[in-house]
PDB file of C-alpha atoms in Angstrom:
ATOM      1  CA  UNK A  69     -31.591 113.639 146.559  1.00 57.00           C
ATOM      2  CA  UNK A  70     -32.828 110.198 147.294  1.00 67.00           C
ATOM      3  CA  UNK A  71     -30.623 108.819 144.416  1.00 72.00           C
ATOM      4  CA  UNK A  72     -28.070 106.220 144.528  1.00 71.00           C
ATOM      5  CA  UNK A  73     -24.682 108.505 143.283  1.00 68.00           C
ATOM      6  CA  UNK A  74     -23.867 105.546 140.791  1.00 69.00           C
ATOM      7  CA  UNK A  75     -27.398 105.209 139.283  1.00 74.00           C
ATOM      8  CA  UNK A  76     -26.518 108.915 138.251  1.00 71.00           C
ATOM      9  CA  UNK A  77     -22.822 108.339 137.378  1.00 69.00           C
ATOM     10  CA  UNK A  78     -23.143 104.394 136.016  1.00 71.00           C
ATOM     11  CA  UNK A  79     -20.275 104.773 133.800  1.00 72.00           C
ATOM     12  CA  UNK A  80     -17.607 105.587 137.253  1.00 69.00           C
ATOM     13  CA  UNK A  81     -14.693 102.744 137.696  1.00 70.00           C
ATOM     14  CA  UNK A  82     -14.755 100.696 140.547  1.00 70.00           C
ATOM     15  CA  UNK A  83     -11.084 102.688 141.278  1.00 67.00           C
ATOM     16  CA  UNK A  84     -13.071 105.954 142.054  1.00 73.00           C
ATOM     17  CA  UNK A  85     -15.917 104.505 144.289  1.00 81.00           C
ATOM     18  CA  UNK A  86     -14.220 106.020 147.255  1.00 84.00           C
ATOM     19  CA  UNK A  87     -17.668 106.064 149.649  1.00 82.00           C
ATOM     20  CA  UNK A  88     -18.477 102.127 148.150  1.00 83.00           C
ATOM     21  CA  UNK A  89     -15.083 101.227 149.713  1.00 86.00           C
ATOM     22  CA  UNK A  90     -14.883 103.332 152.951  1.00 88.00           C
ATOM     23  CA  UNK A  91     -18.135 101.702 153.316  1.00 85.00           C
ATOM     24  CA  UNK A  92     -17.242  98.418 152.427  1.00 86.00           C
ATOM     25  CA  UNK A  93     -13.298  98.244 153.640  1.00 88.00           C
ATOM     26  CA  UNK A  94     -14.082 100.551 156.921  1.00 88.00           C
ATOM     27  CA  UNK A  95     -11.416 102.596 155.638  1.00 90.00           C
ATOM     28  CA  UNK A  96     -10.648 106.324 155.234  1.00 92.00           C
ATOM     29  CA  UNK A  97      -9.576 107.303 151.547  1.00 91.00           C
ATOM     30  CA  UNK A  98      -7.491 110.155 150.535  1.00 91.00           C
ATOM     31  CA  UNK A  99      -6.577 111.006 146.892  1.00 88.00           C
ATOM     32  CA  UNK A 100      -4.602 114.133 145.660  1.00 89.00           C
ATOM     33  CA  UNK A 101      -5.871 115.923 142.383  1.00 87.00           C
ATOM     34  CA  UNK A 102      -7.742 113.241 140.652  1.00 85.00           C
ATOM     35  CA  UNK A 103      -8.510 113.915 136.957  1.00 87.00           C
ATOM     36  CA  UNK A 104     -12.440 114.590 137.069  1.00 80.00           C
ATOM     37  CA  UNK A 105     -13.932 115.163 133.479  1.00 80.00           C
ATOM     38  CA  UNK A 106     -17.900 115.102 133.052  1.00 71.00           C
ATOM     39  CA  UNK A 107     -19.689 117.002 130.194  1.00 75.00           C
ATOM     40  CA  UNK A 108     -18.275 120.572 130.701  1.00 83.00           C
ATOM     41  CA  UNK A 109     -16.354 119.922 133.457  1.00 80.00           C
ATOM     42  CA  UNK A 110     -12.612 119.343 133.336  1.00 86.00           C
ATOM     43  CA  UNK A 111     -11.095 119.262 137.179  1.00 89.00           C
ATOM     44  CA  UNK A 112      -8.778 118.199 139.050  1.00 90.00           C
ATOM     45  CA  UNK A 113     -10.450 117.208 142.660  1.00 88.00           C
ATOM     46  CA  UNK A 114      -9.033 116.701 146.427  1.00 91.00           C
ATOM     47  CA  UNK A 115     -11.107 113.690 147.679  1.00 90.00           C
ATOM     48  CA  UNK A 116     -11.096 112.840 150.927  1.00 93.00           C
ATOM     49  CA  UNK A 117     -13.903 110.402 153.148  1.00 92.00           C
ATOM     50  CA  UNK A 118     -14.786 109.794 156.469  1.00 92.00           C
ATOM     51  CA  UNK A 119     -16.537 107.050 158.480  1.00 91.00           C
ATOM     52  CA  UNK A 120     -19.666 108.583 159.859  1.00 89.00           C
ATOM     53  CA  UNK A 121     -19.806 106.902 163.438  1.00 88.00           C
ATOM     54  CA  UNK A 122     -22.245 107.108 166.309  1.00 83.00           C
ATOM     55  CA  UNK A 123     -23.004 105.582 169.882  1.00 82.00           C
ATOM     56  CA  UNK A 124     -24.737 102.589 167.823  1.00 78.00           C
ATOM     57  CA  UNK A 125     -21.248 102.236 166.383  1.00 84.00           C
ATOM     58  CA  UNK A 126     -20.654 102.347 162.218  1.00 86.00           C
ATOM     59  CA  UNK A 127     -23.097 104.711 160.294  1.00 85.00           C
ATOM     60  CA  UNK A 128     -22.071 105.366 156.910  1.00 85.00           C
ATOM     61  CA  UNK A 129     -19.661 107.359 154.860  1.00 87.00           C
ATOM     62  CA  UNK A 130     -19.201 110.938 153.727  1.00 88.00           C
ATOM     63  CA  UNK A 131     -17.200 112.189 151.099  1.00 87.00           C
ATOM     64  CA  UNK A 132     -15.384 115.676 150.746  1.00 91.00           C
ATOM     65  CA  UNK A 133     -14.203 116.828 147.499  1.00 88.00           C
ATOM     66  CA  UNK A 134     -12.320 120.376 147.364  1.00 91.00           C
ATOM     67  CA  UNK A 135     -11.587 121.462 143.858  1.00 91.00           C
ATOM     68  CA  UNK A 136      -7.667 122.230 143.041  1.00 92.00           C
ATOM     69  CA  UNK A 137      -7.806 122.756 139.433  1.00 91.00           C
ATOM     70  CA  UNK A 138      -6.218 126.443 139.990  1.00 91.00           C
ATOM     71  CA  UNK A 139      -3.482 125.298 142.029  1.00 89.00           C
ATOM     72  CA  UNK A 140      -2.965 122.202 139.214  1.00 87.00           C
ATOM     73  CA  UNK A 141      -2.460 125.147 136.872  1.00 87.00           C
ATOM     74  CA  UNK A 142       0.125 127.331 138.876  1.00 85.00           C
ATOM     75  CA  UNK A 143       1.665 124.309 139.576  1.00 80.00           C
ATOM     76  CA  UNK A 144       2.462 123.199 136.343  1.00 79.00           C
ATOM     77  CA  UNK A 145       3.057 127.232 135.141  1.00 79.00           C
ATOM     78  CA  UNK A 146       6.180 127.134 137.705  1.00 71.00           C
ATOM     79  CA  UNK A 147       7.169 123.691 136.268  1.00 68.00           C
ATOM     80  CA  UNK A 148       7.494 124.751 133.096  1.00 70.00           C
ATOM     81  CA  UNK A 149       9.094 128.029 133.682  1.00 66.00           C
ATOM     82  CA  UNK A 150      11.869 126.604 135.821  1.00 58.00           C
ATOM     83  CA  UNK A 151      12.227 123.620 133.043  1.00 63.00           C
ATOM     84  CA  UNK A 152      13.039 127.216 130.690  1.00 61.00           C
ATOM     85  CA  UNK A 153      15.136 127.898 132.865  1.00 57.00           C
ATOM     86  CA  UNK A 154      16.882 124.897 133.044  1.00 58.00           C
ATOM     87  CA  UNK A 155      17.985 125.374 129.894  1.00 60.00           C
ATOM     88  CA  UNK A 156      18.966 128.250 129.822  1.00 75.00           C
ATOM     89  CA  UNK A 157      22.455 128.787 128.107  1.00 81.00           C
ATOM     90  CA  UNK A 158      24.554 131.584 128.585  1.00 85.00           C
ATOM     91  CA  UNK A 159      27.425 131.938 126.260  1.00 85.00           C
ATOM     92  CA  UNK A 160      30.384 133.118 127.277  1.00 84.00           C
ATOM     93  CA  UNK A 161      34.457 134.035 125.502  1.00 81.00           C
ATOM     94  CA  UNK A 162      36.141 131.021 123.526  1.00 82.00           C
ATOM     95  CA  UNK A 163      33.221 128.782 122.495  1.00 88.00           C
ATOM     96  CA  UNK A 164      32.618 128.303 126.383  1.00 89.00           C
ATOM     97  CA  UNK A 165      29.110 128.221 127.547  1.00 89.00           C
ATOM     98  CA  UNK A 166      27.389 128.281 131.182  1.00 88.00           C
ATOM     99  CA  UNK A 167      24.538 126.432 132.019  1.00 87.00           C
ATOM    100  CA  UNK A 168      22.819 126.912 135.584  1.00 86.00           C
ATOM    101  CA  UNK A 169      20.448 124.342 136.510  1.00 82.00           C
ATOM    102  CA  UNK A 170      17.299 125.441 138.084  1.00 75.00           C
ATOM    103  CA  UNK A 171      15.535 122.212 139.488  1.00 69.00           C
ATOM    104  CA  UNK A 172      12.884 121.652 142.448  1.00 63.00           C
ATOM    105  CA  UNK A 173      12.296 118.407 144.455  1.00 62.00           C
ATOM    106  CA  UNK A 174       9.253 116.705 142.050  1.00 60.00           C
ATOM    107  CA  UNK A 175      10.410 118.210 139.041  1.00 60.00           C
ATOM    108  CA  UNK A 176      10.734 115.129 136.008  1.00 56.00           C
ATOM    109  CA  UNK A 177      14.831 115.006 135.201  1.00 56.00           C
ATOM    110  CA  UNK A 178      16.060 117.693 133.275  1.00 63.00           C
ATOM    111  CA  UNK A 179      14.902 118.210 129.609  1.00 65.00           C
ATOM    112  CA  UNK A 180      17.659 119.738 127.422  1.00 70.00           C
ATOM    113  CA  UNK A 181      16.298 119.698 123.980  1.00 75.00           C
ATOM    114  CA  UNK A 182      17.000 123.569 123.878  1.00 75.00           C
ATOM    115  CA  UNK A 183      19.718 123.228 125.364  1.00 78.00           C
ATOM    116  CA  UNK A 184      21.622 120.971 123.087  1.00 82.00           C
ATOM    117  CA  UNK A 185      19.958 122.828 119.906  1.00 83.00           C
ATOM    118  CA  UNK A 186      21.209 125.949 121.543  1.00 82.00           C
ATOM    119  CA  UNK A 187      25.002 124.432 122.189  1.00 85.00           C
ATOM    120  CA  UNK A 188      24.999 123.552 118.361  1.00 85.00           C
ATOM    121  CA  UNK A 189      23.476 126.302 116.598  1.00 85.00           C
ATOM    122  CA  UNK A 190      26.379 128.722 118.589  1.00 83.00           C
ATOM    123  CA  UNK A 191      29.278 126.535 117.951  1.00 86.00           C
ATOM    124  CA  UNK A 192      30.020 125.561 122.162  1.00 89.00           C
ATOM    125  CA  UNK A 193      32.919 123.560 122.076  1.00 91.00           C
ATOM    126  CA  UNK A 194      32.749 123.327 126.308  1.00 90.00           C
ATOM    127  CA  UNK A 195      29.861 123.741 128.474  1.00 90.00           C
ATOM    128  CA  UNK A 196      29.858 124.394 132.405  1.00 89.00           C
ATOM    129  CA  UNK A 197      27.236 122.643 134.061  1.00 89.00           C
ATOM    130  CA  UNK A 198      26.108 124.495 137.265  1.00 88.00           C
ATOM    131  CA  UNK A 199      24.478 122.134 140.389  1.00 86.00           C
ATOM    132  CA  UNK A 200      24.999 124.857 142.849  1.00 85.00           C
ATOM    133  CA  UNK A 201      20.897 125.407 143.517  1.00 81.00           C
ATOM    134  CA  UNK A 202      20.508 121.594 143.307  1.00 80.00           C
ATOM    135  CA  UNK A 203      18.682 120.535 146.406  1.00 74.00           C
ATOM    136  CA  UNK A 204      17.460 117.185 147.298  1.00 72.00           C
ATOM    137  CA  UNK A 205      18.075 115.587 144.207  1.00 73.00           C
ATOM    138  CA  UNK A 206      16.289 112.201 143.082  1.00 75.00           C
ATOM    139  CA  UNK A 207      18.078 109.341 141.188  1.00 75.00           C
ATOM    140  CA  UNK A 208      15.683 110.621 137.595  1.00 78.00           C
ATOM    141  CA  UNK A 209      18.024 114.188 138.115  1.00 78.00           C
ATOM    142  CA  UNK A 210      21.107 112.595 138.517  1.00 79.00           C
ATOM    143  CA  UNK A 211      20.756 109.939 135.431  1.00 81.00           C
ATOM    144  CA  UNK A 212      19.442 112.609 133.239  1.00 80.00           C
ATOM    145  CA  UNK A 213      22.239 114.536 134.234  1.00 82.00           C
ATOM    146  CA  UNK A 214      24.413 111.588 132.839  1.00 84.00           C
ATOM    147  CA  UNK A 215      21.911 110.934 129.489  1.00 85.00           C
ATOM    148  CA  UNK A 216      22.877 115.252 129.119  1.00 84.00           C
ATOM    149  CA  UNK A 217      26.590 114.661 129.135  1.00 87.00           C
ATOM    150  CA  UNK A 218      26.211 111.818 126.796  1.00 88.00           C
ATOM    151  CA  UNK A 219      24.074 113.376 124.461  1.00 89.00           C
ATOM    152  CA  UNK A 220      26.466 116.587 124.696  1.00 89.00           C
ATOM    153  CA  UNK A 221      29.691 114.834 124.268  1.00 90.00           C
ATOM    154  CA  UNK A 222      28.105 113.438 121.247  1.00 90.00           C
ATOM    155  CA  UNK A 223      27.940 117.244 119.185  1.00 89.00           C
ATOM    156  CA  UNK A 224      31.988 117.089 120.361  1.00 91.00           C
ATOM    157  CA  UNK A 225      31.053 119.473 123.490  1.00 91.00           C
ATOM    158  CA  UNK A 226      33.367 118.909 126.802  1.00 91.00           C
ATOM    159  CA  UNK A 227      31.100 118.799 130.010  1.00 90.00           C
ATOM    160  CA  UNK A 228      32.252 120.359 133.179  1.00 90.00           C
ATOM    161  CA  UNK A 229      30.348 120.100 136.538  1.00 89.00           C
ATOM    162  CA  UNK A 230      30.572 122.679 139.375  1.00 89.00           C
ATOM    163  CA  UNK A 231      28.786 123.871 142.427  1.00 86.00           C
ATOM    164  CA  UNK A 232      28.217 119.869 143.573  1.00 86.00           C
ATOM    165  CA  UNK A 233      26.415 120.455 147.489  1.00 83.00           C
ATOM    166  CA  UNK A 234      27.040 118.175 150.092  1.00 84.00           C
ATOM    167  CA  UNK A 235      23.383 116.301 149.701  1.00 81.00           C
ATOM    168  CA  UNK A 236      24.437 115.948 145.842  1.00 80.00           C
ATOM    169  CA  UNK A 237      27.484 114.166 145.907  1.00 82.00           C
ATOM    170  CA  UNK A 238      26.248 112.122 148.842  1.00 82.00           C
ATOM    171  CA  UNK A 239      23.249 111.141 146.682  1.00 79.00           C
ATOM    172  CA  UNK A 240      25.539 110.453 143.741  1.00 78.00           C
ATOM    173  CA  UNK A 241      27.472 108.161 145.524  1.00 80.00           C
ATOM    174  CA  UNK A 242      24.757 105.716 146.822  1.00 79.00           C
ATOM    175  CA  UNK A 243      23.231 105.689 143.379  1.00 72.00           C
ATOM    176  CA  UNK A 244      23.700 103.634 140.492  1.00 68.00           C
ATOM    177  CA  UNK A 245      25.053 106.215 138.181  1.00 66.00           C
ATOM    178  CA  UNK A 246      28.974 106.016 137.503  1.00 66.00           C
ATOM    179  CA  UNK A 247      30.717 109.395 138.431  1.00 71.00           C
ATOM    180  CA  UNK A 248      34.294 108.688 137.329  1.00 74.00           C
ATOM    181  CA  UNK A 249      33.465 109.429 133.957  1.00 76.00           C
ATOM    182  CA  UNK A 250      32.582 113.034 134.761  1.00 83.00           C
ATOM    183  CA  UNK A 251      34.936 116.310 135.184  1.00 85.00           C
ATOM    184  CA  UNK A 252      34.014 118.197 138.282  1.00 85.00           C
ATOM    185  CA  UNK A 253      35.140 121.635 139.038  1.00 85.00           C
ATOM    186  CA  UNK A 254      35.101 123.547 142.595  1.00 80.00           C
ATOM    187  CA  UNK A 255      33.205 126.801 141.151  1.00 77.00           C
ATOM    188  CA  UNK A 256      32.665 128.242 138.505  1.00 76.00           C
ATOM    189  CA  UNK A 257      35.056 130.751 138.297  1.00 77.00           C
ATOM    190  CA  UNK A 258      37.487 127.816 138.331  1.00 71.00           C
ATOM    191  CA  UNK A 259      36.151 126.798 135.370  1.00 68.00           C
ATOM    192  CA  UNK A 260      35.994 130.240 133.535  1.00 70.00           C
ATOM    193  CA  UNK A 261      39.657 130.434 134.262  1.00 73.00           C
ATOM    194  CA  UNK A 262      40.195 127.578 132.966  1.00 70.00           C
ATOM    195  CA  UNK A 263      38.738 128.618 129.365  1.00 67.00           C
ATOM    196  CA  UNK A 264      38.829 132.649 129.441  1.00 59.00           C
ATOM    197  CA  UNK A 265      41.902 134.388 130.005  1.00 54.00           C
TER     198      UNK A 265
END
């Protein structure tokens, strides 16, 4: 349009002149979902640039934005469904409870709030923890995972965990959280029998 894109935008941070820099730095950006709000607008935007090249050598820069607001959304739907899920309690006989954890690779730790207002409003005097969908876990899962024992062991609830994988306890181990302090189980089953005759 003949118009320089910050004389129309003067307000933009240095941070999110991507052309200025490719320009500048001779480098390709990428950034994934950036926060774009302008009057009515309210996105989240793909950017990518390119070096525009030619036989003279360096040209200019072009940018590339491709709007992911929709897949922002779904994203964060699932999120918070499988956080619901994550706490999720499922009483069972004797003032035992179940709780199967539901977590994804990117997820934020595990928030229990629910859970542990759940766990006191029914009385659960001993809770079975359930890793057995756990996959790829992050150090933030695994020391939630110990702030959730504490903060259960607090209302006087025992805290069993079962269903440990392979990539769990290997994980586990190389992290900083302590593991001796916790009761692990094979199955579940071995811990109903425990509890529930």
């Amino acid at each position: 349009m003949g118009r320089n894109a910050y004389d129309v935008w003067p307000e933009a941070p240095d941070d999110v002149r991507f052309v200025e820099k490719t320009v500048r730095d001779k480098e390709e950006y990428y950034v994934k979902a950036m926060p774009y709000k302008w009057g009515k607008y309210n996105k989240y935007l793909d950017i990518r640039t390119s070096i525009l090249e030619h036989q003279a050598g360096f040209m200019g820069a072009a940018v590339f934005f491709m709007d992911v607001t929709d897949t922002i959304a779904i994203q964060r739907e699932l999120s918070e469904r499988i956080e619901e899920l994550s706490a999720t309690l499922i009483p069972l006989k004797n003032k035992v409870a179940l709780l199967p954890i539901y977590w994804v690779p990117g997820q934020s730790g595990l928030k229990l709030e629910r859970t542990l207002k759940q766990v006191s409003e029914k009385t659960v005097k001993s809770l079975i923890i359930d890793l057995s969908t756990v996959r790829d876990p992050d150090s933030e899962f695994i020391e939630s995972l110990k702030k959730a024992k504490q903060a259960l062991e607090l209302l006087g609830v025992e805290v069993l965990i079962s269903g440990i994988r392979p990539e769990l306890a290997r994980k586990w181990v190389e992290s900083e959280t302590a593991y001796e302090d916790f009761k692990f189980i094979n199955n579940v089953s071995t811990g109903l029998s425990r509890f529930i005759d």
